[in-house]
């Protein structure tokens, strides 16, 4: 089994597909292959995955060549092809997403008195398909990945067919062939076979094709394209691709230099298993969220994560004013705030903050830095529509704590290098239930986690981590904080 590289490649064919994926990636930089192929390298906010984007154009042959080229150059842990496709099933709606469980190359065959099909076929990577199924179970998977107000698409796990022509007519010899021999396919496109075949030959690199339905392949393509369904389908497929990446286990092995003569990028992060925090004689003090912000910030159970700076100089108001504006742009670039949300920024005598508060939906998220250098962020716990209350899922909470710690560490340039003591809280903690999100979706009853007046559950900061290695130790820190949090319940 190959060691993890922490890298993923996402291919698209069309410019609008590329832009849809690109909108979810930050810190982009251009990397050129010696043969001229241009990649963009960046990262997906809230994950440790490095992502490489490539636009390959239409057609299976070119896609196969560039897929093989990318795999040889980047040595990724997984590859994805995402974009639009024509729908072949009546139970699909325009904009729905199809995760390809199998890709058929339907043009293979032998012509005798009749055409006898000899298709090639490639199954989806079990690991990636399972991650996609897991991601799609979350009813909120598209909430932060699609424009505000956009309805989440249905996700279907079905085979697709890939050939060499764009199909746009119901009554045709090709449609007859597809109906007779590939009746189970849900979508049709022109790159998946080349992509899947190249990934299969390249040391069985895990591969997955994800498509958004933009037309019905029945002659109505011009009408559906002019109605904007290409863009909707591309956005939905890109969002699902990002959701799948986020559902993958975080890469934890040491990263190696990208074997490209023009990249020159080295990541010498230490192995996580060798990183330990230093115990404090007594916990450090924390400026908890409810001590700083108005009463509304306590509405609904809210997870808050803090990094307390040790021996940090007091920040001047001039710098705090600059930080106030940076918090908004950081939150948007990290997809913590969506592009359409109204973000309020505040500069107080003791802190700068940026937040979104939507009491109608029980939604509250925010970022904050105090003049003492404390970094804080918070977000509402996910809610169960059937139970009408917040849900504390230990596994989901640990993942979110890790994501929020990485977000806080992105403020590296705004606060001097120091050591940080992590802390967290759930406030208030009297009206919530502790169970898995999957169970909460199907349950009609649940026990409250705490009785009486409740209040806050707090995990105090009793160990410190050097800023230089805190990022690599995030999974360890998140696990420890989660275990200590759950002891209260």
mmCIF file of N, CA and C in Angstrom, residues 176-289:
data_model
loop_
_atom_site.group_PDB
_atom_site.id
_atom_site.type_symbol
_atom_site.label_atom_id
_atom_site.label_comp_id
_atom_site.label_asym_id
_atom_site.label_seq_id
_atom_site.Cartn_x
_atom_site.Cartn_y
_atom_site.Cartn_z
ATOM 1 N N UNK A 176 -30.915 4.064 -29.497
ATOM 2 C CA UNK A 176 -31.410 2.678 -29.514
ATOM 3 C C UNK A 176 -30.359 1.741 -28.911
ATOM 4 N N UNK A 177 -29.089 1.961 -29.280
ATOM 5 C CA UNK A 177 -27.998 1.152 -28.734
ATOM 6 C C UNK A 177 -27.922 1.303 -27.215
ATOM 7 N N UNK A 178 -28.002 2.537 -26.742
ATOM 8 C CA UNK A 178 -27.919 2.783 -25.307
ATOM 9 C C UNK A 178 -29.103 2.165 -24.566
ATOM 10 N N UNK A 179 -30.303 2.304 -25.126
ATOM 11 C CA UNK A 179 -31.496 1.743 -24.481
ATOM 12 C C UNK A 179 -31.424 0.228 -24.392
ATOM 13 N N UNK A 180 -30.862 -0.416 -25.445
ATOM 14 C CA UNK A 180 -30.853 -1.878 -25.494
ATOM 15 C C UNK A 180 -29.760 -2.477 -24.630
ATOM 16 N N UNK A 181 -28.569 -1.884 -24.655
ATOM 17 C CA UNK A 181 -27.423 -2.518 -24.012
ATOM 18 C C UNK A 181 -26.963 -1.818 -22.729
ATOM 19 N N UNK A 182 -27.363 -0.564 -22.523
ATOM 20 C CA UNK A 182 -26.898 0.193 -21.353
ATOM 21 C C UNK A 182 -28.075 0.857 -20.661
ATOM 22 N N UNK A 183 -29.138 0.082 -20.502
ATOM 23 C CA UNK A 183 -30.373 0.655 -19.983
ATOM 24 C C UNK A 183 -30.248 1.134 -18.545
ATOM 25 N N UNK A 184 -29.245 0.657 -17.814
ATOM 26 C CA UNK A 184 -29.109 1.044 -16.412
ATOM 27 C C UNK A 184 -28.381 2.348 -16.189
ATOM 28 N N UNK A 185 -27.768 2.919 -17.246
ATOM 29 C CA UNK A 185 -26.981 4.126 -17.029
ATOM 30 C C UNK A 185 -27.889 5.323 -16.778
ATOM 31 N N UNK A 186 -27.417 6.223 -15.905
ATOM 32 C CA UNK A 186 -28.212 7.394 -15.542
ATOM 33 C C UNK A 186 -27.791 8.640 -16.283
ATOM 34 N N UNK A 187 -26.564 8.658 -16.814
ATOM 35 C CA UNK A 187 -26.063 9.867 -17.465
ATOM 36 C C UNK A 187 -25.092 9.485 -18.561
ATOM 37 N N UNK A 188 -24.902 10.411 -19.480
ATOM 38 C CA UNK A 188 -23.997 10.171 -20.609
ATOM 39 C C UNK A 188 -23.100 11.380 -20.790
ATOM 40 N N UNK A 189 -21.804 11.111 -21.060
ATOM 41 C CA UNK A 189 -20.836 12.202 -21.227
ATOM 42 C C UNK A 189 -19.687 11.732 -22.106
ATOM 43 N N UNK A 190 -18.598 12.520 -22.176
ATOM 44 C CA UNK A 190 -17.574 12.245 -23.184
ATOM 45 C C UNK A 190 -16.140 12.196 -22.653
ATOM 46 N N UNK A 191 -15.955 12.083 -21.335
ATOM 47 C CA UNK A 191 -14.595 12.028 -20.791
ATOM 48 C C UNK A 191 -14.364 10.904 -19.776
ATOM 49 N N UNK A 192 -15.414 10.400 -19.161
ATOM 50 C CA UNK A 192 -15.266 9.481 -18.031
ATOM 51 C C UNK A 192 -14.529 8.208 -18.342
ATOM 52 N N UNK A 193 -14.693 7.675 -19.554
ATOM 53 C CA UNK A 193 -14.024 6.425 -19.896
ATOM 54 C C UNK A 193 -12.514 6.607 -19.974
ATOM 55 N N UNK A 194 -12.070 7.670 -20.622
ATOM 56 C CA UNK A 194 -10.637 7.935 -20.699
ATOM 57 C C UNK A 194 -10.035 8.165 -19.328
ATOM 58 N N UNK A 195 -10.740 8.904 -18.513
ATOM 59 C CA UNK A 195 -10.287 9.183 -17.148
ATOM 60 C C UNK A 195 -10.196 7.908 -16.308
ATOM 61 N N UNK A 196 -11.279 7.127 -16.299
ATOM 62 C CA UNK A 196 -11.314 5.921 -15.475
ATOM 63 C C UNK A 196 -10.307 4.880 -15.950
ATOM 64 N N UNK A 197 -10.163 4.741 -17.274
ATOM 65 C CA UNK A 197 -9.205 3.787 -17.802
ATOM 66 C C UNK A 197 -7.781 4.144 -17.455
ATOM 67 N N UNK A 198 -7.425 5.430 -17.556
ATOM 68 C CA UNK A 198 -6.060 5.852 -17.230
ATOM 69 C C UNK A 198 -5.766 5.668 -15.751
ATOM 70 N N UNK A 199 -6.735 5.996 -14.892
ATOM 71 C CA UNK A 199 -6.530 5.831 -13.450
ATOM 72 C C UNK A 199 -6.364 4.358 -13.089
ATOM 73 N N UNK A 200 -7.111 3.494 -13.774
ATOM 74 C CA UNK A 200 -7.019 2.062 -13.502
ATOM 75 C C UNK A 200 -5.650 1.509 -13.880
ATOM 76 N N UNK A 201 -5.111 1.980 -14.990
ATOM 77 C CA UNK A 201 -3.807 1.493 -15.446
ATOM 78 C C UNK A 201 -2.659 2.080 -14.634
ATOM 79 N N UNK A 202 -2.878 3.246 -14.026
ATOM 80 C CA UNK A 202 -1.805 3.927 -13.286
ATOM 81 C C UNK A 202 -1.765 3.420 -11.847
ATOM 82 N N UNK A 203 -1.440 2.154 -11.685
ATOM 83 C CA UNK A 203 -1.284 1.559 -10.354
ATOM 84 C C UNK A 203 -2.569 1.642 -9.549
ATOM 85 N N UNK A 204 -3.722 1.524 -10.237
ATOM 86 C CA UNK A 204 -5.020 1.471 -9.570
ATOM 87 C C UNK A 204 -5.249 2.671 -8.654
ATOM 88 N N UNK A 205 -4.974 3.874 -9.142
ATOM 89 C CA UNK A 205 -5.230 5.076 -8.351
ATOM 90 C C UNK A 205 -6.740 5.228 -8.151
ATOM 91 N N UNK A 206 -7.225 5.417 -6.923
ATOM 92 C CA UNK A 206 -8.662 5.570 -6.689
ATOM 93 C C UNK A 206 -9.230 6.719 -7.517
ATOM 94 N N UNK A 207 -10.336 6.443 -8.211
ATOM 95 C CA UNK A 207 -10.913 7.434 -9.120
ATOM 96 C C UNK A 207 -12.428 7.459 -8.958
ATOM 97 N N UNK A 208 -13.002 8.644 -9.172
ATOM 98 C CA UNK A 208 -14.445 8.801 -9.073
ATOM 99 C C UNK A 208 -14.902 9.882 -10.042
ATOM 100 N N UNK A 209 -16.005 9.596 -10.745
ATOM 101 C CA UNK A 209 -16.616 10.550 -11.661
ATOM 102 C C UNK A 209 -17.898 11.076 -11.016
ATOM 103 N N UNK A 210 -18.043 12.393 -10.982
ATOM 104 C CA UNK A 210 -19.221 13.029 -10.395
ATOM 105 C C UNK A 210 -19.774 14.017 -11.412
ATOM 106 N N UNK A 211 -21.057 13.857 -11.753
ATOM 107 C CA UNK A 211 -21.653 14.675 -12.808
ATOM 108 C C UNK A 211 -22.957 15.324 -12.350
ATOM 109 N N UNK A 212 -23.157 16.549 -12.801
ATOM 110 C CA UNK A 212 -24.420 17.235 -12.600
ATOM 111 C C UNK A 212 -25.245 17.161 -13.881
ATOM 112 N N UNK A 213 -26.539 16.913 -13.758
ATOM 113 C CA UNK A 213 -27.402 16.759 -14.939
ATOM 114 C C UNK A 213 -27.810 18.141 -15.462
ATOM 115 N N UNK A 214 -27.344 18.453 -16.668
ATOM 116 C CA UNK A 214 -27.613 19.776 -17.254
ATOM 117 C C UNK A 214 -28.640 19.735 -18.374
ATOM 118 N N UNK A 215 -28.943 18.537 -18.923
ATOM 119 C CA UNK A 215 -29.923 18.407 -20.002
ATOM 120 C C UNK A 215 -30.401 16.961 -20.040
ATOM 121 N N UNK A 216 -31.327 16.683 -20.958
ATOM 122 C CA UNK A 216 -31.913 15.348 -21.033
ATOM 123 C C UNK A 216 -31.400 14.525 -22.214
ATOM 124 N N UNK A 217 -30.412 15.039 -22.950
ATOM 125 C CA UNK A 217 -29.884 14.330 -24.117
ATOM 126 C C UNK A 217 -30.994 13.941 -25.083
ATOM 127 N N UNK A 218 -31.966 14.836 -25.253
ATOM 128 C CA UNK A 218 -33.149 14.497 -26.055
ATOM 129 C C UNK A 218 -33.510 15.560 -27.090
ATOM 130 N N UNK A 219 -32.580 16.460 -27.378
ATOM 131 C CA UNK A 219 -32.873 17.524 -28.325
ATOM 132 C C UNK A 219 -33.210 18.852 -27.678
ATOM 133 N N UNK A 220 -33.322 18.866 -26.347
ATOM 134 C CA UNK A 220 -33.687 20.103 -25.648
ATOM 135 C C UNK A 220 -32.478 20.805 -25.042
ATOM 136 N N UNK A 221 -31.273 20.391 -25.432
ATOM 137 C CA UNK A 221 -30.059 20.916 -24.815
ATOM 138 C C UNK A 221 -29.942 22.433 -24.965
ATOM 139 N N UNK A 222 -30.270 22.959 -26.142
ATOM 140 C CA UNK A 222 -30.152 24.403 -26.347
ATOM 141 C C UNK A 222 -31.056 25.163 -25.373
ATOM 142 N N UNK A 223 -32.258 24.635 -25.154
ATOM 143 C CA UNK A 223 -33.188 25.289 -24.254
ATOM 144 C C UNK A 223 -32.712 25.220 -22.805
ATOM 145 N N UNK A 224 -32.267 24.051 -22.365
ATOM 146 C CA UNK A 224 -31.817 23.921 -20.982
ATOM 147 C C UNK A 224 -30.530 24.703 -20.727
ATOM 148 N N UNK A 225 -29.642 24.727 -21.726
ATOM 149 C CA UNK A 225 -28.417 25.508 -21.572
ATOM 150 C C UNK A 225 -28.731 26.992 -21.428
ATOM 151 N N UNK A 226 -29.655 27.492 -22.248
ATOM 152 C CA UNK A 226 -30.007 28.916 -22.188
ATOM 153 C C UNK A 226 -30.732 29.262 -20.905
ATOM 154 N N UNK A 227 -31.301 28.260 -20.229
ATOM 155 C CA UNK A 227 -31.994 28.493 -18.959
ATOM 156 C C UNK A 227 -31.048 28.449 -17.760
ATOM 157 N N UNK A 228 -29.774 28.228 -18.009
ATOM 158 C CA UNK A 228 -28.780 28.279 -16.937
ATOM 159 C C UNK A 228 -28.496 26.962 -16.246
ATOM 160 N N UNK A 229 -29.003 25.845 -16.794
ATOM 161 C CA UNK A 229 -28.815 24.577 -16.098
ATOM 162 C C UNK A 229 -27.387 24.038 -16.207
ATOM 163 N N UNK A 230 -26.630 24.486 -17.211
ATOM 164 C CA UNK A 230 -25.226 24.084 -17.255
ATOM 165 C C UNK A 230 -24.492 24.574 -16.012
ATOM 166 N N UNK A 231 -24.687 25.842 -15.679
ATOM 167 C CA UNK A 231 -24.015 26.424 -14.517
ATOM 168 C C UNK A 231 -24.487 25.770 -13.227
ATOM 169 N N UNK A 232 -25.808 25.558 -13.098
ATOM 170 C CA UNK A 232 -26.337 24.922 -11.896
ATOM 171 C C UNK A 232 -25.763 23.514 -11.732
ATOM 172 N N UNK A 233 -25.766 22.748 -12.825
ATOM 173 C CA UNK A 233 -25.259 21.381 -12.770
ATOM 174 C C UNK A 233 -23.768 21.354 -12.437
ATOM 175 N N UNK A 234 -22.995 22.272 -13.027
ATOM 176 C CA UNK A 234 -21.559 22.331 -12.740
ATOM 177 C C UNK A 234 -21.307 22.692 -11.290
ATOM 178 N N UNK A 235 -22.055 23.670 -10.760
ATOM 179 C CA UNK A 235 -21.917 24.056 -9.351
ATOM 180 C C UNK A 235 -22.239 22.881 -8.425
ATOM 181 N N UNK A 236 -23.327 22.168 -8.735
ATOM 182 C CA UNK A 236 -23.743 21.066 -7.877
ATOM 183 C C UNK A 236 -22.730 19.922 -7.885
ATOM 184 N N UNK A 237 -22.209 19.600 -9.080
ATOM 185 C CA UNK A 237 -21.204 18.531 -9.165
ATOM 186 C C UNK A 237 -19.925 18.925 -8.436
ATOM 187 N N UNK A 238 -19.514 20.184 -8.580
ATOM 188 C CA UNK A 238 -18.310 20.652 -7.883
ATOM 189 C C UNK A 238 -18.504 20.611 -6.377
ATOM 190 N N UNK A 239 -19.684 21.044 -5.905
ATOM 191 C CA UNK A 239 -19.957 21.030 -4.463
ATOM 192 C C UNK A 239 -19.911 19.612 -3.907
ATOM 193 N N UNK A 240 -20.484 18.662 -4.657
ATOM 194 C CA UNK A 240 -20.462 17.282 -4.188
ATOM 195 C C UNK A 240 -19.037 16.734 -4.164
ATOM 196 N N UNK A 241 -18.231 17.113 -5.140
ATOM 197 C CA UNK A 241 -16.834 16.678 -5.172
ATOM 198 C C UNK A 241 -16.096 17.173 -3.936
ATOM 199 N N UNK A 242 -16.286 18.440 -3.586
ATOM 200 C CA UNK A 242 -15.641 18.993 -2.399
ATOM 201 C C UNK A 242 -16.152 18.295 -1.142
ATOM 202 N N UNK A 243 -17.458 18.008 -1.095
ATOM 203 C CA UNK A 243 -18.020 17.306 0.063
ATOM 204 C C UNK A 243 -17.402 15.921 0.223
ATOM 205 N N UNK A 244 -17.142 15.236 -0.894
ATOM 206 C CA UNK A 244 -16.514 13.912 -0.833
ATOM 207 C C UNK A 244 -15.097 14.022 -0.286
ATOM 208 N N UNK A 245 -14.337 15.000 -0.772
ATOM 209 C CA UNK A 245 -12.967 15.183 -0.274
ATOM 210 C C UNK A 245 -12.991 15.441 1.229
ATOM 211 N N UNK A 246 -13.939 16.260 1.675
ATOM 212 C CA UNK A 246 -14.021 16.552 3.108
ATOM 213 C C UNK A 246 -14.404 15.325 3.924
ATOM 214 N N UNK A 247 -15.076 14.370 3.292
ATOM 215 C CA UNK A 247 -15.475 13.151 3.994
ATOM 216 C C UNK A 247 -14.360 12.110 4.053
ATOM 217 N N UNK A 248 -13.274 12.324 3.309
ATOM 218 C CA UNK A 248 -12.156 11.379 3.343
ATOM 219 C C UNK A 248 -11.362 11.535 4.631
ATOM 220 N N UNK A 249 -10.753 10.458 5.132
ATOM 221 C CA UNK A 249 -9.884 10.591 6.303
ATOM 222 C C UNK A 249 -8.767 11.583 6.028
ATOM 223 N N UNK A 250 -8.442 12.381 7.015
ATOM 224 C CA UNK A 250 -7.405 13.389 6.835
ATOM 225 C C UNK A 250 -6.052 12.730 6.622
ATOM 226 N N UNK A 251 -5.285 13.193 5.621
ATOM 227 C CA UNK A 251 -3.953 12.614 5.415
ATOM 228 C C UNK A 251 -3.037 13.005 6.565
ATOM 229 N N UNK A 252 -2.332 12.026 7.119
ATOM 230 C CA UNK A 252 -1.532 12.301 8.309
ATOM 231 C C UNK A 252 -0.070 11.923 8.145
ATOM 232 N N UNK A 253 0.310 11.505 6.955
ATOM 233 C CA UNK A 253 1.709 11.142 6.761
ATOM 234 C C UNK A 253 2.496 12.360 6.329
ATOM 235 N N UNK A 254 3.804 12.300 6.493
ATOM 236 C CA UNK A 254 4.668 13.392 6.075
ATOM 237 C C UNK A 254 4.598 13.564 4.570
ATOM 238 N N UNK A 255 4.441 14.803 4.129
ATOM 239 C CA UNK A 255 4.338 15.074 2.702
ATOM 240 C C UNK A 255 5.724 15.138 2.087
ATOM 241 N N UNK A 256 5.792 14.819 0.798
ATOM 242 C CA UNK A 256 7.064 14.802 0.104
ATOM 243 C C UNK A 256 7.051 15.839 -0.992
ATOM 244 N N UNK A 257 8.220 16.125 -1.520
ATOM 245 C CA UNK A 257 8.347 17.139 -2.564
ATOM 246 C C UNK A 257 7.662 16.680 -3.840
ATOM 247 N N UNK A 258 6.908 17.575 -4.452
ATOM 248 C CA UNK A 258 6.258 17.291 -5.719
ATOM 249 C C UNK A 258 7.314 17.099 -6.798
ATOM 250 N N UNK A 259 7.299 15.973 -7.531
ATOM 251 C CA UNK A 259 8.347 15.703 -8.510
ATOM 252 C C UNK A 259 8.134 16.481 -9.795
ATOM 253 N N UNK A 260 8.143 17.796 -9.689
ATOM 254 C CA UNK A 260 8.008 18.645 -10.867
ATOM 255 C C UNK A 260 9.199 19.578 -10.928
ATOM 256 N N UNK A 261 9.851 19.698 -12.083
ATOM 257 C CA UNK A 261 11.041 20.532 -12.161
ATOM 258 C C UNK A 261 10.743 22.002 -11.929
ATOM 259 N N UNK A 262 9.464 22.418 -12.001
ATOM 260 C CA UNK A 262 9.153 23.839 -11.869
ATOM 261 C C UNK A 262 8.449 24.179 -10.569
ATOM 262 N N UNK A 263 8.088 23.172 -9.781
ATOM 263 C CA UNK A 263 7.298 23.474 -8.584
ATOM 264 C C UNK A 263 8.171 23.941 -7.433
ATOM 265 N N UNK A 264 9.226 23.180 -7.127
ATOM 266 C CA UNK A 264 10.118 23.567 -6.051
ATOM 267 C C UNK A 264 9.443 23.664 -4.701
ATOM 268 N N UNK A 265 8.413 22.863 -4.446
ATOM 269 C CA UNK A 265 7.662 22.945 -3.202
ATOM 270 C C UNK A 265 8.042 21.781 -2.305
ATOM 271 N N UNK A 266 8.432 22.062 -1.087
ATOM 272 C CA UNK A 266 8.759 21.023 -0.120
ATOM 273 C C UNK A 266 7.967 21.278 1.145
ATOM 274 N N UNK A 267 7.348 20.247 1.689
ATOM 275 C CA UNK A 267 6.635 20.344 2.954
ATOM 276 C C UNK A 267 7.272 19.354 3.907
ATOM 277 N N UNK A 268 7.987 19.857 4.852
ATOM 278 C CA UNK A 268 8.713 18.991 5.778
ATOM 279 C C UNK A 268 8.017 18.950 7.127
ATOM 280 N N UNK A 269 6.702 18.818 7.130
ATOM 281 C CA UNK A 269 5.952 18.763 8.383
ATOM 282 C C UNK A 269 6.379 17.547 9.190
ATOM 283 N N UNK A 270 6.579 17.704 10.482
ATOM 284 C CA UNK A 270 6.970 16.556 11.301
ATOM 285 C C UNK A 270 5.841 15.565 11.432
ATOM 286 N N UNK A 271 6.184 14.317 11.714
ATOM 287 C CA UNK A 271 5.163 13.294 11.884
ATOM 288 C C UNK A 271 4.319 13.612 13.110
ATOM 289 N N UNK A 272 3.009 13.462 12.978
ATOM 290 C CA UNK A 272 2.106 13.832 14.047
ATOM 291 C C UNK A 272 2.362 13.019 15.306
ATOM 292 N N UNK A 273 2.698 11.751 15.123
ATOM 293 C CA UNK A 273 2.868 10.883 16.281
ATOM 294 C C UNK A 273 3.996 11.357 17.194
ATOM 295 N N UNK A 274 4.929 12.184 16.685
ATOM 296 C CA UNK A 274 6.046 12.654 17.484
ATOM 297 C C UNK A 274 5.754 13.978 18.176
ATOM 298 N N UNK A 275 4.570 14.530 17.991
ATOM 299 C CA UNK A 275 4.242 15.834 18.541
ATOM 300 C C UNK A 275 3.468 15.688 19.840
ATOM 301 N N UNK A 276 3.894 16.434 20.860
ATOM 302 C CA UNK A 276 3.200 16.424 22.146
ATOM 303 C C UNK A 276 3.099 17.850 22.659
ATOM 304 N N UNK A 277 2.034 18.106 23.431
ATOM 305 C CA UNK A 277 1.895 19.407 24.063
ATOM 306 C C UNK A 277 2.594 19.418 25.417
ATOM 307 N N UNK A 278 2.802 20.620 25.945
ATOM 308 C CA UNK A 278 3.449 20.774 27.247
ATOM 309 C C UNK A 278 2.402 21.124 28.283
ATOM 310 N N UNK A 279 2.308 20.313 29.347
ATOM 311 C CA UNK A 279 1.316 20.544 30.386
ATOM 312 C C UNK A 279 1.618 21.816 31.167
ATOM 313 N N UNK A 280 0.562 22.575 31.480
ATOM 314 C CA UNK A 280 0.671 23.775 32.291
ATOM 315 C C UNK A 280 0.439 23.435 33.762
ATOM 316 N N UNK A 281 1.008 24.224 34.644
ATOM 317 C CA UNK A 281 0.798 24.006 36.072
ATOM 318 C C UNK A 281 -0.646 24.300 36.453
ATOM 319 N N UNK A 282 -1.248 25.260 35.778
ATOM 320 C CA UNK A 282 -2.652 25.574 35.999
ATOM 321 C C UNK A 282 -3.235 26.114 34.696
ATOM 322 N N UNK A 283 -4.535 25.916 34.473
ATOM 323 C CA UNK A 283 -5.141 26.354 33.210
ATOM 324 C C UNK A 283 -5.023 27.864 33.013
ATOM 325 N N UNK A 284 -4.872 28.261 31.754
ATOM 326 C CA UNK A 284 -4.846 29.679 31.423
ATOM 327 C C UNK A 284 -6.268 30.223 31.384
ATOM 328 N N UNK A 285 -6.392 31.539 31.576
ATOM 329 C CA UNK A 285 -7.717 32.170 31.553
ATOM 330 C C UNK A 285 -8.181 32.334 30.110
ATOM 331 N N UNK A 286 -9.502 32.270 29.938
ATOM 332 C CA UNK A 286 -10.105 32.353 28.608
ATOM 333 C C UNK A 286 -11.146 33.466 28.591
ATOM 334 N N UNK A 287 -11.149 34.247 27.536
ATOM 335 C CA UNK A 287 -12.230 35.205 27.302
ATOM 336 C C UNK A 287 -13.317 34.467 26.525
ATOM 337 N N UNK A 288 -14.259 33.843 27.262
ATOM 338 C CA UNK A 288 -15.303 33.059 26.608
ATOM 339 C C UNK A 288 -16.212 33.956 25.803
ATOM 340 N N UNK A 289 -16.800 33.394 24.790
ATOM 341 C CA UNK A 289 -17.615 34.157 23.835
ATOM 342 C C UNK A 289 -18.700 34.978 24.514
#
